[in-house]
Amino acid sequence: MGVPNIPLRIPSHAQKVCSLYKRALRCLESHTPDRPLMRYKAVLLRDRFERNRCEKDAVKATKYLLDGEKELFENAHHQPKVFAASAGEVLWNRYGVSPDSVLDYWHPLEKAQYPEYFARREQRKRQMEQWWEKTYGKPGQDEKSHH
């Protein structure tokens, strides 16, 4: 498992430009709540990026990137739009996933509401037990053979 916030490799110039474009687009969304106006501004933003797309001079391309980063920093929204379920936000990992074994504790009247599902589930549980016994043997076999 990697250490968070430590880059594993240095991003290429193209990756940096793509990241800048995406962050600039998100900044634009934060500043422009009106959807049609936001789309118009997004097209203008894309045009600004496309104009310098084929720049062969690495010095100029790096200067454009640094100028873009500076402009993004200067125009940053005071309360940027966030996605609630993104990492670090309020909904991140809010709801745990219940294990399948919880269904074993349902009352028979609850199970009766979904007869096909529970019939198929019981069949699959039997198949899983058969596969387990075929692969690893019956539970407790090793303990009996060692005594």
GROMACS .gro file of C-alpha atoms in nm:
model
  147
    1MET     CA    1   0.000   0.000   0.000
    2GLY     CA    2   0.144   0.338  -0.100
    3VAL     CA    3   0.192   0.639   0.119
    4PRO     CA    4  -0.077   0.902   0.051
    5ASN     CA    5   0.010   1.230  -0.122
    6ILE     CA    6   0.348   1.110  -0.244
    7PRO     CA    7   0.358   1.089  -0.624
    8LEU     CA    8   0.485   0.756  -0.754
    9ARG     CA    9   0.607   0.907  -1.080
   10ILE     CA   10   0.660   1.250  -1.228
   11PRO     CA   11   0.365   1.352  -1.448
   12SER     CA   12   0.435   1.434  -1.811
   13HIS     CA   13   0.371   1.778  -1.956
   14ALA     CA   14   0.053   1.650  -2.125
   15GLN     CA   15  -0.076   1.514  -1.793
   16LYS     CA   16  -0.007   1.848  -1.627
   17VAL     CA   17  -0.196   2.032  -1.902
   18CYS     CA   18  -0.492   1.792  -1.873
   19SER     CA   19  -0.496   1.841  -1.496
   20LEU     CA   20  -0.485   2.219  -1.539
   21TYR     CA   21  -0.772   2.205  -1.788
   22LYS     CA   22  -0.987   1.993  -1.558
   23ARG     CA   23  -0.919   2.218  -1.256
   24ALA     CA   24  -0.990   2.529  -1.466
   25LEU     CA   25  -1.319   2.376  -1.581
   26ARG     CA   26  -1.416   2.299  -1.219
   27CYS     CA   27  -1.325   2.655  -1.119
   28LEU     CA   28  -1.543   2.781  -1.403
   29GLU     CA   29  -1.832   2.568  -1.276
   30SER     CA   30  -1.792   2.721  -0.930
   31HIS     CA   31  -1.801   3.075  -1.070
   32THR     CA   32  -2.087   3.020  -1.317
   33PRO     CA   33  -2.405   2.864  -1.176
   34ASP     CA   34  -2.600   2.932  -1.499
   35ARG     CA   35  -2.562   2.614  -1.710
   36PRO     CA   36  -2.590   2.763  -2.063
   37LEU     CA   37  -2.347   3.043  -1.978
   38MET     CA   38  -2.112   2.789  -1.819
   39ARG     CA   39  -2.111   2.578  -2.138
   40TYR     CA   40  -2.031   2.887  -2.346
   41LYS     CA   41  -1.741   2.977  -2.117
   42ALA     CA   42  -1.623   2.614  -2.124
   43VAL     CA   43  -1.604   2.626  -2.504
   44LEU     CA   44  -1.398   2.946  -2.483
   45LEU     CA   45  -1.170   2.784  -2.225
   46ARG     CA   46  -1.121   2.479  -2.446
   47ASP     CA   47  -1.036   2.709  -2.737
   48ARG     CA   48  -0.765   2.876  -2.528
   49PHE     CA   49  -0.609   2.535  -2.462
   50GLU     CA   50  -0.644   2.421  -2.823
   51ARG     CA   51  -0.466   2.730  -2.960
   52ASN     CA   52  -0.140   2.626  -2.791
   53ARG     CA   53  -0.185   2.251  -2.830
   54CYS     CA   54   0.071   2.204  -3.105
   55GLU     CA   55   0.346   2.414  -2.946
   56LYS     CA   56   0.676   2.239  -3.020
   57ASP     CA   57   0.900   2.469  -2.814
   58ALA     CA   58   0.926   2.313  -2.467
   59VAL     CA   59   1.020   2.645  -2.304
   60LYS     CA   60   0.712   2.821  -2.443
   61ALA     CA   61   0.487   2.527  -2.357
   62THR     CA   62   0.616   2.527  -1.997
   63LYS     CA   63   0.565   2.904  -1.976
   64TYR     CA   64   0.204   2.864  -2.096
   65LEU     CA   65   0.149   2.597  -1.832
   66LEU     CA   66   0.295   2.811  -1.553
   67ASP     CA   67   0.093   3.113  -1.667
   68GLY     CA   68  -0.221   2.898  -1.664
   69GLU     CA   69  -0.146   2.772  -1.313
   70LYS     CA   70  -0.095   3.131  -1.196
   71GLU     CA   71  -0.421   3.247  -1.360
   72LEU     CA   72  -0.609   2.955  -1.203
   73PHE     CA   73  -0.468   3.043  -0.862
   74GLU     CA   74  -0.565   3.408  -0.901
   75ASN     CA   75  -0.920   3.322  -1.014
   76ALA     CA   76  -0.979   3.047  -0.758
   77HIS     CA   77  -1.329   3.048  -0.615
   78HIS     CA   78  -1.362   3.126  -0.243
   79GLN     CA   79  -1.599   2.830  -0.200
   80PRO     CA   80  -1.533   2.582  -0.480
   81LYS     CA   81  -1.788   2.328  -0.591
   82VAL     CA   82  -1.722   1.988  -0.435
   83PHE     CA   83  -1.872   1.648  -0.489
   84ALA     CA   84  -2.009   1.518  -0.161
   85ALA     CA   85  -1.911   1.155  -0.227
   86SER     CA   86  -1.551   1.239  -0.325
   87ALA     CA   87  -1.263   1.135  -0.103
   88GLY     CA   88  -1.243   1.353   0.205
   89GLU     CA   89  -1.590   1.501   0.165
   90VAL     CA   90  -1.897   1.457   0.386
   91LEU     CA   91  -2.041   1.148   0.213
   92TRP     CA   92  -1.711   0.964   0.165
   93ASN     CA   93  -1.756   0.608   0.296
   94ARG     CA   94  -2.065   0.713   0.488
   95TYR     CA   95  -2.264   0.396   0.435
   96GLY     CA   96  -2.108   0.060   0.504
   97VAL     CA   97  -2.183  -0.241   0.291
   98SER     CA   98  -2.364  -0.512   0.482
   99PRO     CA   99  -2.229  -0.864   0.443
  100ASP     CA  100  -2.444  -1.121   0.268
  101SER     CA  101  -2.476  -1.320   0.591
  102VAL     CA  102  -2.720  -1.057   0.724
  103LEU     CA  103  -2.986  -1.215   0.502
  104ASP     CA  104  -2.958  -1.538   0.704
  105TYR     CA  105  -3.113  -1.354   0.999
  106TRP     CA  106  -3.423  -1.237   0.815
  107HIS     CA  107  -3.753  -1.358   0.957
  108PRO     CA  108  -3.923  -1.630   0.748
  109LEU     CA  109  -4.210  -1.391   0.671
  110GLU     CA  110  -3.961  -1.143   0.528
  111LYS     CA  111  -3.799  -1.416   0.320
  112ALA     CA  112  -4.143  -1.524   0.195
  113GLN     CA  113  -4.177  -1.190   0.015
  114TYR     CA  114  -3.889  -1.289  -0.216
  115PRO     CA  115  -3.925  -1.667  -0.267
  116GLU     CA  116  -3.732  -1.697  -0.596
  117TYR     CA  117  -3.439  -1.496  -0.465
  118PHE     CA  118  -3.404  -1.695  -0.144
  119ALA     CA  119  -3.448  -2.030  -0.322
  120ARG     CA  120  -3.166  -1.936  -0.561
  121ARG     CA  121  -2.958  -1.808  -0.269
  122GLU     CA  122  -2.995  -2.137  -0.078
  123GLN     CA  123  -2.902  -2.331  -0.393
  124ARG     CA  124  -2.588  -2.121  -0.437
  125LYS     CA  125  -2.497  -2.161  -0.070
  126ARG     CA  126  -2.517  -2.541  -0.112
  127GLN     CA  127  -2.303  -2.521  -0.428
  128MET     CA  128  -2.047  -2.311  -0.240
  129GLU     CA  129  -2.038  -2.561   0.049
  130GLN     CA  130  -1.989  -2.851  -0.196
  131TRP     CA  131  -1.710  -2.667  -0.373
  132TRP     CA  132  -1.545  -2.587  -0.038
  133GLU     CA  133  -1.563  -2.949   0.080
  134LYS     CA  134  -1.428  -3.074  -0.255
  135THR     CA  135  -1.141  -2.825  -0.246
  136TYR     CA  136  -1.051  -2.815   0.123
  137GLY     CA  137  -1.232  -3.110   0.281
  138LYS     CA  138  -1.506  -3.113   0.542
  139PRO     CA  139  -1.462  -2.890   0.845
  140GLY     CA  140  -1.299  -3.078   1.133
  141GLN     CA  141  -1.143  -3.355   0.919
  142ASP     CA  142  -0.788  -3.237   0.992
  143GLU     CA  143  -0.855  -3.222   1.366
  144LYS     CA  144  -0.980  -3.584   1.376
  145SER     CA  145  -0.684  -3.716   1.177
  146HIS     CA  146  -0.432  -3.548   1.413
  147HIS     CA  147  -0.573  -3.703   1.735
   0.00000   0.00000   0.00000
